[in-house]
Amino acid sequence: MHVEIKYLNLLSPRLEKFKRKKDFLWNFRCPICGDSQKNKNKARGFVFQLKGDLLYKCHNCQVSLPFPKLLQELDPVLYREYRMEKFVEPKRVDMRKVKKIISSQPVFEKNILASLTPLSDLNNSHPAKEYIVSRKLPIEALYYTEQFKEWTNSLKPETFPDTQNDEGRIIIPFKDQAGNLFGFQGRSLSPDGLRYITVLLQEDQPKIFGLDTLDYEKTTYITEGPFDSMFLSNAIAMAGADLSLPHNIGSYVFVFDNEPRNREITSRILKHISDGDSVVIWPSTIKEKDINDMVLAGHNVQEIVSSCTYSGLTATLKFNDWRK
């Protein structure tokens, strides 16, 4: 079921309260009935394994259907890619070349980003540049491609089996401490489909943005997304819920979004407090939900983060007040 699980993860940004509860069991708000309209924390949709297949069932509207059918209903474009990957006829392999293929290592261009357009080179009226500037984000080190899937496939073949419905995306490079590109995130400008797609060129690398600019001697701030990290000094970003920190990192602080009604965020903050980590608990005067919105509202985010970092019992008390 690895193909189904892959496409469930690709679909997950569109599923509210999406969470993997255990092996072969995922939970989220039902995208068909909308789940409870009174309680936004209700999540009664489940994807689970049954006789080797993934099935979807909602315990609110009682709808029950195979996962591929759910995928087709929610994202026809992604469903077509799934069909291509699932049912494409395997190519014959020349066994005389197998040893050579297995023993060889992937070879990438020295400058993979050379084929992209730096965001700074775009016309000021270009939608990608307009979006970044309007959000007060730095345009340096960001790129743009009109054909995201085709460009991705040129680096990592067969990432997208179907490139017919290609689109332009802002490219956010992920580099290691030495400045080598090991992955990237593509940010869509369309309100439909997946907003962010993360691609790793080296699968053993952690999904972390900002390692190339990190000062390991200073406090590291860990945000939820790359854009938010750009507003803080010495910050990195998680490109996934699970984070494996570099072994040589010093002190660090987790900076989550300001969403006290979001069950996933609150549970993650509580877990880090329980683990003894330092976390930012936003003051009640801040109404914006993320760092970018706070900056647009005129707040000095760096100052707030520095003064609202807590750990231990103090963090627990501040967390309980924030969640009310």
PDB file of C-alpha atoms in Angstrom:
ATOM      1  CA  MET A   1       0.000   0.000   0.000  1.00  0.00           C
ATOM      2  CA  HIS A   2       2.992   2.311  -0.230  1.00  0.00           C
ATOM      3  CA  VAL A   3       1.505   4.129  -3.242  1.00  0.00           C
ATOM      4  CA  GLU A   4      -1.808   4.778  -1.444  1.00  0.00           C
ATOM      5  CA  ILE A   5       0.028   5.997   1.669  1.00  0.00           C
ATOM      6  CA  LYS A   6       2.167   8.300  -0.470  1.00  0.00           C
ATOM      7  CA  TYR A   7      -0.919   9.915  -2.021  1.00  0.00           C
ATOM      8  CA  LEU A   8      -2.700  10.153   1.323  1.00  0.00           C
ATOM      9  CA  ASN A   9       0.288  12.171   2.576  1.00  0.00           C
ATOM     10  CA  LEU A  10       0.193  14.334  -0.570  1.00  0.00           C
ATOM     11  CA  LEU A  11      -3.507  14.961   0.072  1.00  0.00           C
ATOM     12  CA  SER A  12      -3.038  15.618   3.811  1.00  0.00           C
ATOM     13  CA  PRO A  13      -2.534  19.438   3.613  1.00  0.00           C
ATOM     14  CA  ARG A  14      -6.142  19.657   2.413  1.00  0.00           C
ATOM     15  CA  LEU A  15      -7.472  17.530   5.285  1.00  0.00           C
ATOM     16  CA  GLU A  16      -8.249  19.496   8.443  1.00  0.00           C
ATOM     17  CA  LYS A  17      -6.854  18.086  11.718  1.00  0.00           C
ATOM     18  CA  PHE A  18      -4.961  15.432   9.754  1.00  0.00           C
ATOM     19  CA  LYS A  19      -3.055  13.135  12.099  1.00  0.00           C
ATOM     20  CA  ARG A  20      -1.496   9.699  11.913  1.00  0.00           C
ATOM     21  CA  LYS A  21      -2.705   7.933  15.039  1.00  0.00           C
ATOM     22  CA  LYS A  22      -0.827   4.659  14.538  1.00  0.00           C
ATOM     23  CA  ASP A  23       0.319   2.309  11.785  1.00  0.00           C
ATOM     24  CA  PHE A  24      -2.326   2.197   9.017  1.00  0.00           C
ATOM     25  CA  LEU A  25      -4.714   4.528  10.874  1.00  0.00           C
ATOM     26  CA  TRP A  26      -5.161   8.231  10.035  1.00  0.00           C
ATOM     27  CA  ASN A  27      -7.733  10.684  11.388  1.00  0.00           C
ATOM     28  CA  PHE A  28      -9.069  14.049  10.122  1.00  0.00           C
ATOM     29  CA  ARG A  29     -12.236  16.117   9.763  1.00  0.00           C
ATOM     30  CA  CYS A  30     -14.550  14.641   7.162  1.00  0.00           C
ATOM     31  CA  PRO A  31     -14.101  16.599   3.901  1.00  0.00           C
ATOM     32  CA  ILE A  32     -17.433  15.293   2.596  1.00  0.00           C
ATOM     33  CA  CYS A  33     -19.878  16.333   5.333  1.00  0.00           C
ATOM     34  CA  GLY A  34     -17.613  18.909   6.967  1.00  0.00           C
ATOM     35  CA  ASP A  35     -17.908  17.128  10.320  1.00  0.00           C
ATOM     36  CA  SER A  36     -19.360  19.119  13.232  1.00  0.00           C
ATOM     37  CA  GLN A  37     -20.206  22.733  12.400  1.00  0.00           C
ATOM     38  CA  LYS A  38     -20.418  23.636  16.095  1.00  0.00           C
ATOM     39  CA  ASN A  39     -17.182  22.027  17.241  1.00  0.00           C
ATOM     40  CA  LYS A  40     -14.286  22.699  14.851  1.00  0.00           C
ATOM     41  CA  ASN A  41     -12.089  20.263  16.772  1.00  0.00           C
ATOM     42  CA  LYS A  42     -14.278  17.278  15.914  1.00  0.00           C
ATOM     43  CA  ALA A  43     -12.496  14.881  13.580  1.00  0.00           C
ATOM     44  CA  ARG A  44     -14.532  11.785  12.761  1.00  0.00           C
ATOM     45  CA  GLY A  45     -13.072  10.752   9.411  1.00  0.00           C
ATOM     46  CA  PHE A  46     -10.705   7.774   9.401  1.00  0.00           C
ATOM     47  CA  VAL A  47      -8.529   6.048   6.821  1.00  0.00           C
ATOM     48  CA  PHE A  48      -7.640   2.521   7.892  1.00  0.00           C
ATOM     49  CA  GLN A  49      -6.425  -0.816   6.567  1.00  0.00           C
ATOM     50  CA  LEU A  50      -8.854  -3.613   5.790  1.00  0.00           C
ATOM     51  CA  LYS A  51      -7.767  -6.803   4.023  1.00  0.00           C
ATOM     52  CA  GLY A  52      -4.755  -5.136   2.440  1.00  0.00           C
ATOM     53  CA  ASP A  53      -6.621  -2.039   1.204  1.00  0.00           C
ATOM     54  CA  LEU A  54      -7.031   1.475   2.568  1.00  0.00           C
ATOM     55  CA  LEU A  55     -10.627   2.473   3.259  1.00  0.00           C
ATOM     56  CA  TYR A  56     -12.220   5.747   4.348  1.00  0.00           C
ATOM     57  CA  LYS A  57     -15.119   6.004   6.806  1.00  0.00           C
ATOM     58  CA  CYS A  58     -16.760   8.968   8.519  1.00  0.00           C
ATOM     59  CA  HIS A  59     -18.449   8.287  11.843  1.00  0.00           C
ATOM     60  CA  ASN A  60     -20.578  11.398  11.418  1.00  0.00           C
ATOM     61  CA  CYS A  61     -22.168  11.033   7.956  1.00  0.00           C
ATOM     62  CA  GLN A  62     -21.416   7.279   7.798  1.00  0.00           C
ATOM     63  CA  VAL A  63     -19.941   7.522   4.297  1.00  0.00           C
ATOM     64  CA  SER A  64     -17.645   4.612   3.507  1.00  0.00           C
ATOM     65  CA  LEU A  65     -15.515   4.260   0.388  1.00  0.00           C
ATOM     66  CA  PRO A  66     -12.108   3.032  -0.819  1.00  0.00           C
ATOM     67  CA  PHE A  67      -9.302   5.569  -0.405  1.00  0.00           C
ATOM     68  CA  PRO A  68      -8.748   5.942  -4.201  1.00  0.00           C
ATOM     69  CA  LYS A  69     -12.391   7.003  -4.538  1.00  0.00           C
ATOM     70  CA  LEU A  70     -11.918   9.606  -1.779  1.00  0.00           C
ATOM     71  CA  LEU A  71      -8.809  10.866  -3.576  1.00  0.00           C
ATOM     72  CA  GLN A  72     -10.756  11.106  -6.838  1.00  0.00           C
ATOM     73  CA  GLU A  73     -13.548  13.091  -5.153  1.00  0.00           C
ATOM     74  CA  LEU A  74     -11.191  15.574  -3.471  1.00  0.00           C
ATOM     75  CA  ASP A  75      -8.434  16.022  -6.056  1.00  0.00           C
ATOM     76  CA  PRO A  76      -9.019  14.651  -9.582  1.00  0.00           C
ATOM     77  CA  VAL A  77      -5.578  15.842 -10.754  1.00  0.00           C
ATOM     78  CA  LEU A  78      -3.786  14.035  -7.916  1.00  0.00           C
ATOM     79  CA  TYR A  79      -5.996  11.007  -8.559  1.00  0.00           C
ATOM     80  CA  ARG A  80      -4.841  10.835 -12.188  1.00  0.00           C
ATOM     81  CA  GLU A  81      -1.225  10.896 -11.006  1.00  0.00           C
ATOM     82  CA  TYR A  82      -2.057   8.092  -8.567  1.00  0.00           C
ATOM     83  CA  ARG A  83      -3.615   6.018 -11.360  1.00  0.00           C
ATOM     84  CA  MET A  84      -0.562   6.511 -13.553  1.00  0.00           C
ATOM     85  CA  GLU A  85       1.811   5.488 -10.778  1.00  0.00           C
ATOM     86  CA  LYS A  86      -0.331   2.605  -9.549  1.00  0.00           C
ATOM     87  CA  PHE A  87      -1.174   0.983 -12.817  1.00  0.00           C
ATOM     88  CA  VAL A  88       1.607   1.937 -15.211  1.00  0.00           C
ATOM     89  CA  GLU A  89       3.092  -1.121 -16.881  1.00  0.00           C
ATOM     90  CA  PRO A  90       6.579  -1.812 -15.448  1.00  0.00           C
ATOM     91  CA  LYS A  91       9.442  -1.457 -17.911  1.00  0.00           C
ATOM     92  CA  ARG A  92      11.682  -4.378 -18.725  1.00  0.00           C
ATOM     93  CA  VAL A  93      15.044  -4.237 -16.964  1.00  0.00           C
ATOM     94  CA  ASP A  94      18.260  -5.208 -18.702  1.00  0.00           C
ATOM     95  CA  MET A  95      19.743  -7.475 -16.025  1.00  0.00           C
ATOM     96  CA  ARG A  96      23.234  -6.907 -17.422  1.00  0.00           C
ATOM     97  CA  LYS A  97      22.975  -3.318 -16.192  1.00  0.00           C
ATOM     98  CA  VAL A  98      21.464  -3.955 -12.764  1.00  0.00           C
ATOM     99  CA  LYS A  99      24.793  -4.143 -10.929  1.00  0.00           C
ATOM    100  CA  LYS A 100      25.900  -0.861 -12.451  1.00  0.00           C
ATOM    101  CA  ILE A 101      22.611   0.854 -11.575  1.00  0.00           C
ATOM    102  CA  ILE A 102      22.627  -0.320  -7.948  1.00  0.00           C
ATOM    103  CA  SER A 103      26.249   0.631  -7.349  1.00  0.00           C
ATOM    104  CA  SER A 104      26.033   4.101  -8.844  1.00  0.00           C
ATOM    105  CA  GLN A 105      25.199   7.207  -6.833  1.00  0.00           C
ATOM    106  CA  PRO A 106      22.859   9.986  -8.010  1.00  0.00           C
ATOM    107  CA  VAL A 107      24.803  12.756  -9.716  1.00  0.00           C
ATOM    108  CA  PHE A 108      23.355  16.257  -9.664  1.00  0.00           C
ATOM    109  CA  GLU A 109      24.463  19.464 -11.347  1.00  0.00           C
ATOM    110  CA  LYS A 110      26.865  21.556  -9.317  1.00  0.00           C
ATOM    111  CA  ASN A 111      24.323  24.383  -9.398  1.00  0.00           C
ATOM    112  CA  ILE A 112      20.885  22.814  -9.611  1.00  0.00           C
ATOM    113  CA  LEU A 113      19.162  26.181  -9.213  1.00  0.00           C
ATOM    114  CA  ALA A 114      20.867  27.670 -12.305  1.00  0.00           C
ATOM    115  CA  SER A 115      17.953  26.671 -14.530  1.00  0.00           C
ATOM    116  CA  LEU A 116      15.486  28.623 -12.381  1.00  0.00           C
ATOM    117  CA  THR A 117      14.624  32.323 -12.422  1.00  0.00           C
ATOM    118  CA  PRO A 118      15.690  34.189  -9.272  1.00  0.00           C
ATOM    119  CA  LEU A 119      12.640  35.908  -7.820  1.00  0.00           C
ATOM    120  CA  SER A 120      14.549  39.192  -7.830  1.00  0.00           C
ATOM    121  CA  ASP A 121      14.812  38.987 -11.656  1.00  0.00           C
ATOM    122  CA  LEU A 122      11.062  38.769 -12.188  1.00  0.00           C
ATOM    123  CA  ASN A 123       9.025  41.751 -13.278  1.00  0.00           C
ATOM    124  CA  ASN A 124       7.504  43.600 -10.309  1.00  0.00           C
ATOM    125  CA  SER A 125       4.013  42.776 -11.607  1.00  0.00           C
ATOM    126  CA  HIS A 126       4.692  39.026 -11.754  1.00  0.00           C
ATOM    127  CA  PRO A 127       2.253  37.219  -9.382  1.00  0.00           C
ATOM    128  CA  ALA A 128       5.060  35.317  -7.626  1.00  0.00           C
ATOM    129  CA  LYS A 129       7.074  38.452  -6.902  1.00  0.00           C
ATOM    130  CA  GLU A 130       3.952  40.435  -6.014  1.00  0.00           C
ATOM    131  CA  TYR A 131       2.953  37.797  -3.468  1.00  0.00           C
ATOM    132  CA  ILE A 132       6.362  37.688  -1.751  1.00  0.00           C
ATOM    133  CA  VAL A 133       6.684  41.475  -1.637  1.00  0.00           C
ATOM    134  CA  SER A 134       3.113  41.906  -0.358  1.00  0.00           C
ATOM    135  CA  ARG A 135       3.909  39.518   2.513  1.00  0.00           C
ATOM    136  CA  LYS A 136       7.084  41.530   3.308  1.00  0.00           C
ATOM    137  CA  LEU A 137       9.162  38.424   2.721  1.00  0.00           C
ATOM    138  CA  PRO A 138      12.761  38.668   1.480  1.00  0.00           C
ATOM    139  CA  ILE A 139      13.061  37.807  -2.210  1.00  0.00           C
ATOM    140  CA  GLU A 140      16.726  36.856  -1.914  1.00  0.00           C
ATOM    141  CA  ALA A 141      17.452  33.130  -2.274  1.00  0.00           C
ATOM    142  CA  LEU A 142      13.947  32.409  -3.620  1.00  0.00           C
ATOM    143  CA  TYR A 143      13.338  31.210  -7.173  1.00  0.00           C
ATOM    144  CA  TYR A 144      10.508  30.579  -9.606  1.00  0.00           C
ATOM    145  CA  THR A 145       9.712  27.996 -12.249  1.00  0.00           C
ATOM    146  CA  GLU A 146       6.787  27.919 -14.666  1.00  0.00           C
ATOM    147  CA  GLN A 147       6.931  24.101 -14.872  1.00  0.00           C
ATOM    148  CA  PHE A 148       7.380  22.743 -11.367  1.00  0.00           C
ATOM    149  CA  LYS A 149       6.665  19.080 -12.110  1.00  0.00           C
ATOM    150  CA  GLU A 150       8.841  18.949 -15.213  1.00  0.00           C
ATOM    151  CA  TRP A 151      11.733  20.673 -13.427  1.00  0.00           C
ATOM    152  CA  THR A 152      11.373  18.345 -10.414  1.00  0.00           C
ATOM    153  CA  ASN A 153      11.402  15.296 -12.689  1.00  0.00           C
ATOM    154  CA  SER A 154      14.629  16.535 -14.297  1.00  0.00           C
ATOM    155  CA  LEU A 155      16.259  16.262 -10.861  1.00  0.00           C
ATOM    156  CA  LYS A 156      14.372  13.300  -9.439  1.00  0.00           C
ATOM    157  CA  PRO A 157      12.835  11.229 -12.256  1.00  0.00           C
ATOM    158  CA  GLU A 158       9.295   9.881 -11.884  1.00  0.00           C
ATOM    159  CA  THR A 159       8.436  12.130  -8.930  1.00  0.00           C
ATOM    160  CA  PHE A 160       5.404  13.169 -10.985  1.00  0.00           C
ATOM    161  CA  PRO A 161       4.318  10.444 -13.443  1.00  0.00           C
ATOM    162  CA  ASP A 162       1.889  12.875 -15.095  1.00  0.00           C
ATOM    163  CA  THR A 163       3.127  16.385 -15.962  1.00  0.00           C
ATOM    164  CA  GLN A 164       0.195  17.405 -18.172  1.00  0.00           C
ATOM    165  CA  ASN A 165      -1.320  19.759 -15.606  1.00  0.00           C
ATOM    166  CA  ASP A 166       1.925  21.465 -14.653  1.00  0.00           C
ATOM    167  CA  GLU A 167       2.019  24.803 -12.860  1.00  0.00           C
ATOM    168  CA  GLY A 168       4.335  27.588 -11.774  1.00  0.00           C
ATOM    169  CA  ARG A 169       5.632  27.559  -8.197  1.00  0.00           C
ATOM    170  CA  ILE A 170       7.938  29.584  -5.985  1.00  0.00           C
ATOM    171  CA  ILE A 171      10.970  27.457  -5.116  1.00  0.00           C
ATOM    172  CA  ILE A 172      12.302  27.528  -1.541  1.00  0.00           C
ATOM    173  CA  PRO A 173      15.710  25.776  -1.499  1.00  0.00           C
ATOM    174  CA  PHE A 174      16.719  23.455   1.351  1.00  0.00           C
ATOM    175  CA  LYS A 175      20.497  23.462   1.864  1.00  0.00           C
ATOM    176  CA  ASP A 176      22.748  21.678   4.337  1.00  0.00           C
ATOM    177  CA  GLN A 177      25.367  23.293   6.560  1.00  0.00           C
ATOM    178  CA  ALA A 178      27.882  23.298   3.700  1.00  0.00           C
ATOM    179  CA  GLY A 179      25.421  25.063   1.392  1.00  0.00           C
ATOM    180  CA  ASN A 180      24.636  22.007  -0.744  1.00  0.00           C
ATOM    181  CA  LEU A 181      21.076  21.707  -2.015  1.00  0.00           C
ATOM    182  CA  PHE A 182      19.402  18.518  -0.743  1.00  0.00           C
ATOM    183  CA  GLY A 183      15.754  19.388  -1.354  1.00  0.00           C
ATOM    184  CA  PHE A 184      13.256  22.149  -1.953  1.00  0.00           C
ATOM    185  CA  GLN A 185       9.693  23.222  -1.359  1.00  0.00           C
ATOM    186  CA  GLY A 186       7.404  24.443  -4.116  1.00  0.00           C
ATOM    187  CA  ARG A 187       4.819  27.045  -3.092  1.00  0.00           C
ATOM    188  CA  SER A 188       1.779  27.278  -5.346  1.00  0.00           C
ATOM    189  CA  LEU A 189       0.137  30.576  -6.237  1.00  0.00           C
ATOM    190  CA  SER A 190      -3.177  28.852  -6.899  1.00  0.00           C
ATOM    191  CA  PRO A 191      -5.894  28.683  -4.200  1.00  0.00           C
ATOM    192  CA  ASP A 192      -6.665  25.118  -5.308  1.00  0.00           C
ATOM    193  CA  GLY A 193      -4.673  21.922  -4.814  1.00  0.00           C
ATOM    194  CA  LEU A 194      -1.621  21.448  -2.625  1.00  0.00           C
ATOM    195  CA  ARG A 195      -0.204  24.753  -1.415  1.00  0.00           C
ATOM    196  CA  TYR A 196       3.212  23.319  -0.553  1.00  0.00           C
ATOM    197  CA  ILE A 197       5.040  20.329  -2.044  1.00  0.00           C
ATOM    198  CA  THR A 198       8.314  19.254  -0.430  1.00  0.00           C
ATOM    199  CA  VAL A 199      10.824  17.214  -2.440  1.00  0.00           C
ATOM    200  CA  LEU A 200      13.981  15.648  -1.003  1.00  0.00           C
ATOM    201  CA  LEU A 201      16.802  14.868  -3.418  1.00  0.00           C
ATOM    202  CA  GLN A 202      18.575  13.034  -0.605  1.00  0.00           C
ATOM    203  CA  GLU A 203      16.063  10.978   1.368  1.00  0.00           C
ATOM    204  CA  ASP A 204      18.315  10.607   4.419  1.00  0.00           C
ATOM    205  CA  GLN A 205      18.304  14.358   5.040  1.00  0.00           C
ATOM    206  CA  PRO A 206      15.900  15.840   7.621  1.00  0.00           C
ATOM    207  CA  LYS A 207      13.134  18.043   6.225  1.00  0.00           C
ATOM    208  CA  ILE A 208      14.618  21.224   7.664  1.00  0.00           C
ATOM    209  CA  PHE A 209      14.911  24.626   5.998  1.00  0.00           C
ATOM    210  CA  GLY A 210      17.668  27.067   6.967  1.00  0.00           C
ATOM    211  CA  LEU A 211      20.574  24.806   7.954  1.00  0.00           C
ATOM    212  CA  ASP A 212      22.946  26.714   5.660  1.00  0.00           C
ATOM    213  CA  THR A 213      22.532  29.981   7.598  1.00  0.00           C
ATOM    214  CA  LEU A 214      22.359  28.499  11.100  1.00  0.00           C
ATOM    215  CA  ASP A 215      24.804  29.616  13.809  1.00  0.00           C
ATOM    216  CA  TYR A 216      25.091  26.579  16.066  1.00  0.00           C
ATOM    217  CA  GLU A 217      26.553  28.687  18.884  1.00  0.00           C
ATOM    218  CA  LYS A 218      23.401  30.818  19.209  1.00  0.00           C
ATOM    219  CA  THR A 219      19.857  29.971  20.255  1.00  0.00           C
ATOM    220  CA  THR A 220      17.992  28.375  17.352  1.00  0.00           C
ATOM    221  CA  TYR A 221      14.323  29.211  16.763  1.00  0.00           C
ATOM    222  CA  ILE A 222      12.276  26.449  15.128  1.00  0.00           C
ATOM    223  CA  THR A 223       9.165  27.558  13.236  1.00  0.00           C
ATOM    224  CA  GLU A 224       6.499  25.587  11.391  1.00  0.00           C
ATOM    225  CA  GLY A 225       7.270  26.872   7.892  1.00  0.00           C
ATOM    226  CA  PRO A 226      10.176  28.425   5.950  1.00  0.00           C
ATOM    227  CA  PHE A 227       8.456  31.774   5.379  1.00  0.00           C
ATOM    228  CA  ASP A 228       7.894  32.344   9.121  1.00  0.00           C
ATOM    229  CA  SER A 229      11.527  31.474   9.840  1.00  0.00           C
ATOM    230  CA  MET A 230      12.671  34.304   7.560  1.00  0.00           C
ATOM    231  CA  PHE A 231      11.427  36.886  10.071  1.00  0.00           C
ATOM    232  CA  LEU A 232      13.521  35.565  12.982  1.00  0.00           C
ATOM    233  CA  SER A 233      17.265  35.601  13.548  1.00  0.00           C
ATOM    234  CA  ASN A 234      18.978  32.203  13.527  1.00  0.00           C
ATOM    235  CA  ALA A 235      15.849  30.252  12.678  1.00  0.00           C
ATOM    236  CA  ILE A 236      15.097  26.984  10.913  1.00  0.00           C
ATOM    237  CA  ALA A 237      11.756  25.533   9.823  1.00  0.00           C
ATOM    238  CA  MET A 238      10.074  22.167   9.971  1.00  0.00           C
ATOM    239  CA  ALA A 239       8.809  20.920   6.614  1.00  0.00           C
ATOM    240  CA  GLY A 240       6.907  18.130   8.359  1.00  0.00           C
ATOM    241  CA  ALA A 241       5.360  17.368  11.737  1.00  0.00           C
ATOM    242  CA  ASP A 242       8.260  15.145  12.796  1.00  0.00           C
ATOM    243  CA  LEU A 243      11.591  16.884  13.290  1.00  0.00           C
ATOM    244  CA  SER A 244      15.006  15.323  13.719  1.00  0.00           C
ATOM    245  CA  LEU A 245      17.309  18.055  15.031  1.00  0.00           C
ATOM    246  CA  PRO A 246      20.986  18.183  14.040  1.00  0.00           C
ATOM    247  CA  HIS A 247      23.073  16.471  16.723  1.00  0.00           C
ATOM    248  CA  ASN A 248      25.384  19.473  17.161  1.00  0.00           C
ATOM    249  CA  ILE A 249      22.650  22.054  17.698  1.00  0.00           C
ATOM    250  CA  GLY A 250      22.857  24.016  20.964  1.00  0.00           C
ATOM    251  CA  SER A 251      19.907  25.667  22.724  1.00  0.00           C
ATOM    252  CA  TYR A 252      16.667  25.872  20.765  1.00  0.00           C
ATOM    253  CA  VAL A 253      13.128  27.204  21.068  1.00  0.00           C
ATOM    254  CA  PHE A 254      10.003  25.907  19.323  1.00  0.00           C
ATOM    255  CA  VAL A 255       7.794  28.618  17.805  1.00  0.00           C
ATOM    256  CA  PHE A 256       4.355  27.303  16.834  1.00  0.00           C
ATOM    257  CA  ASP A 257       1.452  29.209  15.286  1.00  0.00           C
ATOM    258  CA  ASN A 258      -0.819  31.242  17.546  1.00  0.00           C
ATOM    259  CA  GLU A 259      -3.820  28.888  17.295  1.00  0.00           C
ATOM    260  CA  PRO A 260      -4.989  27.876  20.787  1.00  0.00           C
ATOM    261  CA  ARG A 261      -8.068  26.110  19.332  1.00  0.00           C
ATOM    262  CA  ASN A 262      -6.007  23.911  17.020  1.00  0.00           C
ATOM    263  CA  ARG A 263      -5.791  20.506  18.685  1.00  0.00           C
ATOM    264  CA  GLU A 264      -2.770  19.352  16.689  1.00  0.00           C
ATOM    265  CA  ILE A 265      -0.744  22.456  17.540  1.00  0.00           C
ATOM    266  CA  THR A 266      -1.695  22.424  21.218  1.00  0.00           C
ATOM    267  CA  SER A 267      -0.824  18.734  21.568  1.00  0.00           C
ATOM    268  CA  ARG A 268       2.572  19.297  19.969  1.00  0.00           C
ATOM    269  CA  ILE A 269       3.330  22.262  22.230  1.00  0.00           C
ATOM    270  CA  LEU A 270       2.315  20.234  25.266  1.00  0.00           C
ATOM    271  CA  LYS A 271       4.551  17.358  24.157  1.00  0.00           C
ATOM    272  CA  HIS A 272       7.572  19.647  23.838  1.00  0.00           C
ATOM    273  CA  ILE A 273       6.875  21.150  27.266  1.00  0.00           C
ATOM    274  CA  SER A 274       6.702  17.615  28.687  1.00  0.00           C
ATOM    275  CA  ASP A 275      10.009  16.809  26.981  1.00  0.00           C
ATOM    276  CA  GLY A 276      11.629  19.772  28.728  1.00  0.00           C
ATOM    277  CA  ASP A 277      11.944  21.926  25.590  1.00  0.00           C
ATOM    278  CA  SER A 278      11.584  25.699  25.487  1.00  0.00           C
ATOM    279  CA  VAL A 279       8.528  26.996  23.652  1.00  0.00           C
ATOM    280  CA  VAL A 280       7.012  30.343  22.753  1.00  0.00           C
ATOM    281  CA  ILE A 281       3.604  31.030  24.296  1.00  0.00           C
ATOM    282  CA  TRP A 282       2.050  34.007  22.537  1.00  0.00           C
ATOM    283  CA  PRO A 283       0.581  36.797  24.717  1.00  0.00           C
ATOM    284  CA  SER A 284      -3.162  37.428  24.642  1.00  0.00           C
ATOM    285  CA  THR A 285      -2.581  40.791  22.956  1.00  0.00           C
ATOM    286  CA  ILE A 286      -1.485  39.008  19.777  1.00  0.00           C
ATOM    287  CA  LYS A 287      -4.480  38.029  17.654  1.00  0.00           C
ATOM    288  CA  GLU A 288      -2.706  37.037  14.427  1.00  0.00           C
ATOM    289  CA  LYS A 289      -2.249  33.306  13.862  1.00  0.00           C
ATOM    290  CA  ASP A 290       1.261  33.192  12.392  1.00  0.00           C
ATOM    291  CA  ILE A 291       4.503  35.175  12.350  1.00  0.00           C
ATOM    292  CA  ASN A 292       3.990  36.565   8.846  1.00  0.00           C
ATOM    293  CA  ASP A 293       0.582  37.988   9.791  1.00  0.00           C
ATOM    294  CA  MET A 294       2.095  39.452  12.976  1.00  0.00           C
ATOM    295  CA  VAL A 295       4.762  41.248  10.952  1.00  0.00           C
ATOM    296  CA  LEU A 296       2.119  42.619   8.570  1.00  0.00           C
ATOM    297  CA  ALA A 297       0.184  43.870  11.615  1.00  0.00           C
ATOM    298  CA  GLY A 298       3.253  45.829  12.738  1.00  0.00           C
ATOM    299  CA  HIS A 299       4.436  43.671  15.653  1.00  0.00           C
ATOM    300  CA  ASN A 300       8.121  43.291  16.538  1.00  0.00           C
ATOM    301  CA  VAL A 301       8.076  39.510  16.360  1.00  0.00           C
ATOM    302  CA  GLN A 302      11.715  38.982  17.333  1.00  0.00           C
ATOM    303  CA  GLU A 303      11.194  40.959  20.526  1.00  0.00           C
ATOM    304  CA  ILE A 304       7.965  39.131  21.378  1.00  0.00           C
ATOM    305  CA  VAL A 305       9.540  35.717  20.777  1.00  0.00           C
ATOM    306  CA  SER A 306      12.546  36.580  22.941  1.00  0.00           C
ATOM    307  CA  SER A 307      10.383  37.773  25.834  1.00  0.00           C
ATOM    308  CA  CYS A 308       7.750  35.013  25.630  1.00  0.00           C
ATOM    309  CA  THR A 309       9.953  31.909  25.698  1.00  0.00           C
ATOM    310  CA  TYR A 310       9.186  29.520  28.543  1.00  0.00           C
ATOM    311  CA  SER A 311       9.991  26.026  29.772  1.00  0.00           C
ATOM    312  CA  GLY A 312       9.058  23.715  32.640  1.00  0.00           C
ATOM    313  CA  LEU A 313       6.274  24.672  35.068  1.00  0.00           C
ATOM    314  CA  THR A 314       6.158  28.281  33.831  1.00  0.00           C
ATOM    315  CA  ALA A 315       5.552  27.043  30.294  1.00  0.00           C
ATOM    316  CA  THR A 316       2.718  24.801  31.516  1.00  0.00           C
ATOM    317  CA  LEU A 317       1.029  27.690  33.355  1.00  0.00           C
ATOM    318  CA  LYS A 318       1.404  30.063  30.403  1.00  0.00           C
ATOM    319  CA  PHE A 319       0.172  27.348  28.032  1.00  0.00           C
ATOM    320  CA  ASN A 320      -2.984  26.746  30.115  1.00  0.00           C
ATOM    321  CA  ASP A 321      -3.787  30.486  30.109  1.00  0.00           C
ATOM    322  CA  TRP A 322      -3.137  30.761  26.350  1.00  0.00           C
ATOM    323  CA  ARG A 323      -5.377  27.783  25.541  1.00  0.00           C
ATOM    324  CA  LYS A 324      -8.426  29.190  27.398  1.00  0.00           C
TER     325      LYS A 324
END
